[in-house]
mmCIF file of C-alpha atoms in Angstrom:
data_model
loop_
_atom_site.group_PDB
_atom_site.id
_atom_site.type_symbol
_atom_site.label_atom_id
_atom_site.label_comp_id
_atom_site.label_asym_id
_atom_site.label_seq_id
_atom_site.Cartn_x
_atom_site.Cartn_y
_atom_site.Cartn_z
ATOM 1 C CA MET A 1 195.410 194.599 266.913
ATOM 2 C CA SER A 2 193.248 197.220 268.572
ATOM 3 C CA ALA A 3 189.466 197.337 268.147
ATOM 4 C CA ARG A 4 189.900 200.455 265.982
ATOM 5 C CA ASP A 5 192.388 198.700 263.701
ATOM 6 C CA ASP A 6 190.058 195.715 263.393
ATOM 7 C CA VAL A 7 187.104 197.925 262.408
ATOM 8 C CA LEU A 8 189.196 199.778 259.809
ATOM 9 C CA ARG A 9 190.517 196.477 258.442
ATOM 10 C CA ARG A 10 186.971 195.234 257.925
ATOM 11 C CA ILE A 11 185.954 198.472 256.212
ATOM 12 C CA ARG A 12 188.924 198.262 253.847
ATOM 13 C CA ALA A 13 188.135 194.630 253.093
ATOM 14 C CA ALA A 14 184.524 195.525 252.293
ATOM 15 C CA LEU A 15 185.607 198.356 249.986
ATOM 16 C CA GLY A 16 188.288 196.307 248.249
ATOM 17 C CA GLU A 17 191.777 197.453 247.362
ATOM 18 C CA ALA A 18 190.420 200.801 246.179
ATOM 19 C CA GLY A 19 188.988 201.388 249.635
ATOM 20 C CA THR A 20 192.164 203.079 250.822
ATOM 21 C CA GLY A 21 190.825 206.337 249.467
ATOM 22 C CA THR A 22 193.955 207.009 247.396
ATOM 23 C CA THR A 23 192.046 206.758 244.114
ATOM 24 C CA PRO A 24 188.677 208.114 242.982
ATOM 25 C CA ALA A 25 187.302 204.573 243.004
ATOM 26 C CA GLY A 26 187.918 204.394 246.732
ATOM 27 C CA ARG A 27 185.770 207.326 247.662
ATOM 28 C CA VAL A 28 182.449 207.126 249.480
ATOM 29 C CA GLY A 29 179.654 205.931 247.200
ATOM 30 C CA THR A 30 181.651 203.425 245.186
ATOM 31 C CA ALA A 31 180.385 199.859 244.953
ATOM 32 C CA PRO A 32 181.859 197.682 247.745
ATOM 33 C CA ALA A 33 183.583 194.431 247.066
ATOM 34 C CA ALA A 34 181.618 191.221 247.500
ATOM 35 C CA VAL A 35 182.136 189.979 251.038
ATOM 36 C CA ASP A 36 180.712 186.856 252.614
ATOM 37 C CA VAL A 37 178.696 187.858 255.676
ATOM 38 C CA PRO A 38 178.452 185.029 258.221
ATOM 39 C CA GLN A 39 174.883 184.386 259.320
ATOM 40 C CA GLU A 40 175.348 182.178 262.329
ATOM 41 C CA TYR A 41 172.314 183.263 264.328
ATOM 42 C CA ARG A 42 169.889 180.624 265.545
ATOM 43 C CA THR A 43 166.886 180.037 263.326
ATOM 44 C CA ALA A 44 164.911 178.264 266.057
ATOM 45 C CA GLY A 45 164.988 177.885 269.797
ATOM 46 C CA ALA A 46 165.637 174.815 271.874
ATOM 47 C CA ASP A 47 162.017 174.835 273.053
ATOM 48 C CA ALA A 48 159.212 173.897 270.676
ATOM 49 C CA PRO A 49 156.432 176.398 269.924
ATOM 50 C CA GLY A 50 153.791 176.247 272.618
ATOM 51 C CA SER A 51 155.967 174.274 275.019
ATOM 52 C CA ARG A 52 155.754 174.890 278.750
ATOM 53 C CA ALA A 53 159.296 176.306 278.781
ATOM 54 C CA ALA A 54 158.495 178.802 276.007
ATOM 55 C CA VAL A 55 155.273 179.879 277.695
ATOM 56 C CA GLU A 56 156.977 180.318 281.082
ATOM 57 C CA GLN A 57 159.714 182.394 279.480
ATOM 58 C CA LEU A 58 157.131 184.623 277.786
ATOM 59 C CA VAL A 59 155.322 185.162 281.092
ATOM 60 C CA ASP A 60 158.595 186.104 282.786
ATOM 61 C CA ARG A 61 159.485 188.637 280.075
ATOM 62 C CA LEU A 62 156.013 190.185 279.944
ATOM 63 C CA GLU A 63 155.830 190.622 283.698
ATOM 64 C CA ASP A 64 159.293 192.175 283.659
ATOM 65 C CA TYR A 65 157.887 194.725 281.176
ATOM 66 C CA ARG A 66 155.032 195.437 283.643
ATOM 67 C CA ALA A 67 152.348 193.693 281.615
ATOM 68 C CA HIS A 68 149.638 191.762 283.482
ATOM 69 C CA VAL A 69 149.549 188.096 282.474
ATOM 70 C CA HIS A 70 146.522 185.860 283.074
ATOM 71 C CA GLN A 71 146.864 182.167 282.272
ATOM 72 C CA VAL A 72 143.496 180.604 281.509
ATOM 73 C CA THR A 73 141.952 177.761 279.560
ATOM 74 C CA ALA A 74 139.766 178.374 276.536
ATOM 75 C CA ASP A 75 136.679 177.666 278.657
ATOM 76 C CA GLU A 76 137.775 180.164 281.319
ATOM 77 C CA LEU A 77 138.564 182.949 278.868
ATOM 78 C CA PRO A 78 135.091 184.615 278.627
ATOM 79 C CA ALA A 79 134.795 184.896 282.411
ATOM 80 C CA GLU A 80 138.296 186.338 282.702
ATOM 81 C CA VAL A 81 137.549 188.920 279.998
ATOM 82 C CA ALA A 82 134.370 189.903 281.860
ATOM 83 C CA ARG A 83 136.284 190.198 285.145
ATOM 84 C CA LEU A 84 139.008 192.406 283.695
ATOM 85 C CA VAL A 85 136.564 194.692 281.924
ATOM 86 C CA GLY A 86 134.388 194.861 285.017
ATOM 87 C CA ASP A 87 137.409 195.856 287.121
ATOM 88 C CA LEU A 88 137.744 199.021 285.026
ATOM 89 C CA GLY A 89 134.944 200.494 287.100
ATOM 90 C CA GLY A 90 131.607 202.056 286.259
ATOM 91 C CA ALA A 91 130.000 200.810 283.071
ATOM 92 C CA PRO A 92 132.959 200.914 280.688
ATOM 93 C CA SER A 93 132.825 200.306 276.967
ATOM 94 C CA VAL A 94 135.107 198.070 274.943
ATOM 95 C CA VAL A 95 135.973 198.044 271.261
ATOM 96 C CA VAL A 96 136.611 194.792 269.407
ATOM 97 C CA PRO A 97 137.810 194.036 265.869
ATOM 98 C CA PRO A 98 135.292 192.834 263.273
ATOM 99 C CA GLY A 99 136.421 189.203 263.306
ATOM 100 C CA LEU A 100 136.706 188.639 267.048
ATOM 101 C CA ASP A 101 135.259 185.390 268.365
ATOM 102 C CA ASP A 102 131.826 186.214 269.848
ATOM 103 C CA ARG A 103 132.288 183.542 272.502
ATOM 104 C CA TRP A 104 134.942 185.701 274.176
ATOM 105 C CA LEU A 105 132.240 188.303 274.885
ATOM 106 C CA GLU A 106 129.416 186.081 276.092
ATOM 107 C CA ALA A 107 130.146 186.621 279.806
ATOM 108 C CA LEU A 108 130.275 190.429 279.665
ATOM 109 C CA PRO A 109 127.628 192.151 281.803
ATOM 110 C CA ARG A 110 124.791 193.696 279.838
ATOM 111 C CA ASP A 111 125.616 197.210 281.002
ATOM 112 C CA ILE A 112 128.983 197.146 279.186
ATOM 113 C CA SER A 113 128.834 198.649 275.696
ATOM 114 C CA VAL A 114 130.637 196.656 273.026
ATOM 115 C CA HIS A 115 131.659 198.562 269.886
ATOM 116 C CA ARG A 116 132.600 196.338 266.961
ATOM 117 C CA ASP A 117 134.889 198.245 264.639
ATOM 118 C CA SER A 118 133.990 197.893 260.969
ATOM 119 C CA PRO A 119 135.990 198.453 257.772
ATOM 120 C CA ASP A 120 132.895 200.096 256.265
ATOM 121 C CA ALA A 121 132.369 202.445 259.220
ATOM 122 C CA PRO A 122 135.600 202.625 261.234
ATOM 123 C CA MET A 123 135.549 204.392 264.564
ATOM 124 C CA THR A 124 137.362 207.730 264.602
ATOM 125 C CA ALA A 125 140.313 208.442 266.857
ATOM 126 C CA LEU A 126 138.059 210.614 269.021
ATOM 127 C CA ASP A 127 135.539 207.763 269.322
ATOM 128 C CA LEU A 128 138.296 205.334 270.283
ATOM 129 C CA ASP A 129 139.610 207.757 272.872
ATOM 130 C CA GLU A 130 136.251 207.563 274.645
ATOM 131 C CA VAL A 131 136.411 203.759 274.871
ATOM 132 C CA ALA A 132 137.851 202.284 278.057
ATOM 133 C CA ALA A 133 139.474 199.180 276.582
ATOM 134 C CA VAL A 134 140.139 197.138 273.475
ATOM 135 C CA LEU A 135 140.028 193.350 273.189
ATOM 136 C CA THR A 136 141.980 191.652 270.396
ATOM 137 C CA ALA A 137 143.564 188.381 269.405
ATOM 138 C CA ALA A 138 147.233 188.153 268.311
ATOM 139 C CA ARG A 139 149.229 186.596 265.495
ATOM 140 C CA VAL A 140 152.362 185.366 267.318
ATOM 141 C CA ALA A 141 154.462 185.937 270.430
ATOM 142 C CA CYS A 142 158.222 185.601 270.997
ATOM 143 C CA SER A 143 159.217 184.339 274.424
ATOM 144 C CA GLU A 144 162.867 185.469 274.346
ATOM 145 C CA THR A 145 161.954 189.109 273.760
ATOM 146 C CA GLY A 146 158.537 189.130 275.449
ATOM 147 C CA THR A 147 156.960 190.482 272.273
ATOM 148 C CA VAL A 148 153.397 190.004 271.049
ATOM 149 C CA VAL A 149 152.663 190.880 267.422
ATOM 150 C CA LEU A 150 149.355 191.842 265.805
ATOM 151 C CA ASP A 151 149.121 191.837 262.008
ATOM 152 C CA ALA A 152 145.672 193.298 261.292
ATOM 153 C CA GLU A 153 143.899 189.978 260.746
ATOM 154 C CA ALA A 154 140.136 190.294 261.254
ATOM 155 C CA ASP A 155 140.384 189.121 264.881
ATOM 156 C CA GLN A 156 143.043 191.770 265.586
ATOM 157 C CA GLY A 157 141.717 194.734 263.647
ATOM 158 C CA ARG A 158 143.278 197.979 262.500
ATOM 159 C CA ARG A 159 146.312 199.298 264.308
ATOM 160 C CA ALA A 160 144.373 202.293 265.637
ATOM 161 C CA ILE A 161 142.013 200.273 267.793
ATOM 162 C CA SER A 162 144.901 198.686 269.716
ATOM 163 C CA LEU A 163 146.822 201.960 270.090
ATOM 164 C CA VAL A 164 144.268 204.580 271.147
ATOM 165 C CA PRO A 165 142.307 203.007 274.070
ATOM 166 C CA ASP A 166 144.082 203.174 277.422
ATOM 167 C CA VAL A 167 143.723 199.464 278.218
ATOM 168 C CA HIS A 168 144.514 196.564 275.861
ATOM 169 C CA LEU A 169 143.298 193.034 276.543
ATOM 170 C CA CYS A 170 145.259 190.787 274.184
ATOM 171 C CA VAL A 171 144.486 187.090 273.817
ATOM 172 C CA VAL A 172 147.437 184.849 272.944
ATOM 173 C CA ARG A 173 147.078 181.091 272.471
ATOM 174 C CA ALA A 174 149.869 178.918 273.854
ATOM 175 C CA ASP A 175 150.497 177.420 270.408
ATOM 176 C CA GLN A 176 151.258 180.927 269.094
ATOM 177 C CA VAL A 177 154.271 181.255 271.415
ATOM 178 C CA VAL A 178 157.645 180.696 269.725
ATOM 179 C CA GLN A 179 161.029 181.144 271.351
ATOM 180 C CA THR A 180 163.096 183.198 268.888
ATOM 181 C CA VAL A 181 162.693 186.201 266.622
ATOM 182 C CA PRO A 182 163.473 184.216 263.400
ATOM 183 C CA GLU A 183 160.614 181.836 264.222
ATOM 184 C CA MET A 184 158.301 184.785 264.801
ATOM 185 C CA VAL A 185 159.333 186.493 261.566
ATOM 186 C CA ARG A 186 158.716 183.319 259.572
ATOM 187 C CA ARG A 187 155.127 183.231 260.793
ATOM 188 C CA LEU A 188 154.655 186.901 259.988
ATOM 189 C CA ALA A 189 156.181 186.405 256.528
ATOM 190 C CA LYS A 190 153.093 184.459 255.464
ATOM 191 C CA HIS A 191 151.284 187.799 255.160
ATOM 192 C CA PRO A 192 153.958 190.422 254.398
ATOM 193 C CA GLU A 193 151.367 192.872 253.104
ATOM 194 C CA ARG A 194 149.728 193.343 256.503
ATOM 195 C CA PRO A 195 150.660 196.209 258.865
ATOM 196 C CA GLN A 196 152.144 194.950 262.108
ATOM 197 C CA THR A 197 152.145 196.129 265.704
ATOM 198 C CA TRP A 198 154.933 194.758 267.913
ATOM 199 C CA ILE A 199 154.092 194.978 271.602
ATOM 200 C CA SER A 200 156.534 194.461 274.472
ATOM 201 C CA GLY A 201 154.625 195.557 277.557
ATOM 202 C CA PRO A 202 152.511 198.684 277.952
ATOM 203 C CA SER A 203 153.505 201.807 276.037
ATOM 204 C CA ALA A 204 156.285 203.560 277.958
ATOM 205 C CA THR A 205 159.058 206.080 277.563
ATOM 206 C CA SER A 206 161.425 207.976 279.828
ATOM 207 C CA ASP A 207 163.147 211.340 279.822
ATOM 208 C CA ILE A 208 166.852 212.026 280.236
ATOM 209 C CA GLU A 209 166.523 211.487 283.982
ATOM 210 C CA LEU A 210 164.975 208.039 283.344
ATOM 211 C CA ASP A 211 161.582 208.924 284.814
ATOM 212 C CA ARG A 212 159.274 206.318 283.289
ATOM 213 C CA VAL A 213 155.986 207.501 281.809
ATOM 214 C CA GLU A 214 153.432 204.979 280.552
ATOM 215 C CA GLY A 215 150.689 205.435 277.986
ATOM 216 C CA VAL A 216 152.479 208.000 275.825
ATOM 217 C CA HIS A 217 152.029 206.401 272.410
ATOM 218 C CA GLY A 218 149.836 203.409 273.141
ATOM 219 C CA PRO A 219 147.873 201.695 275.930
ATOM 220 C CA ARG A 220 148.904 202.511 279.485
ATOM 221 C CA THR A 221 147.844 199.046 280.668
ATOM 222 C CA LEU A 222 148.400 195.725 278.891
ATOM 223 C CA HIS A 223 146.639 192.524 279.918
ATOM 224 C CA VAL A 224 147.828 189.388 278.121
ATOM 225 C CA LEU A 225 145.398 186.496 278.406
ATOM 226 C CA LEU A 226 147.510 183.415 277.727
ATOM 227 C CA VAL A 227 145.185 180.622 276.682
ATOM 228 C CA SER A 228 145.925 176.919 276.949
ATOM 229 C CA PRO A 229 143.550 174.333 275.455
ATOM 230 C CA SER A 230 140.669 173.274 277.638
ATOM 231 C CA PRO A 231 141.043 169.740 279.025
#
């Protein structure tokens, strides 16, 4: 049986006997017959959430997507945030969501302006465009796909603040790293009403000649600060 014959056989089976098209009931738009759809995909990975193997796989995927990964402990995080923001040059400003942990900002130099976005007085797109970077937390990360997801929790903020600034500093705890997409979706399903932003490396696109352009519809530069517990 050719691949074409196999595809047509499956279509006819889904449509039932009337799916031959010889009767009105077999035309497009009729109700298909009940067919058992095998769901044999893995629901969890071999590596436990937060395991060294899952974290190493996430780092490999993120770096392949041209993200910058910084592995730090919780105690080292404030200094690393200050270093990355300071490396932006000049006296840059940074926007943070309303529920961000203040301890992450305690090492920032005094000449760096910190704008805390507020639901009561949200920054406009023009205001956000003037900000050099955004610092957020994350909800979950999938190591197999190298994807970090934000779901608008107070420490992650509205989608706009992580999409408009040119540089995104995203903090991911090691225990938030799962291996497979089903595991990630289960965590996100706890709050299905929240808008989500799925991030796999910096924003990028390419034209028909495959010339890569970054920063088209999101941050040009992505820094993932992967945090392990302090000893």
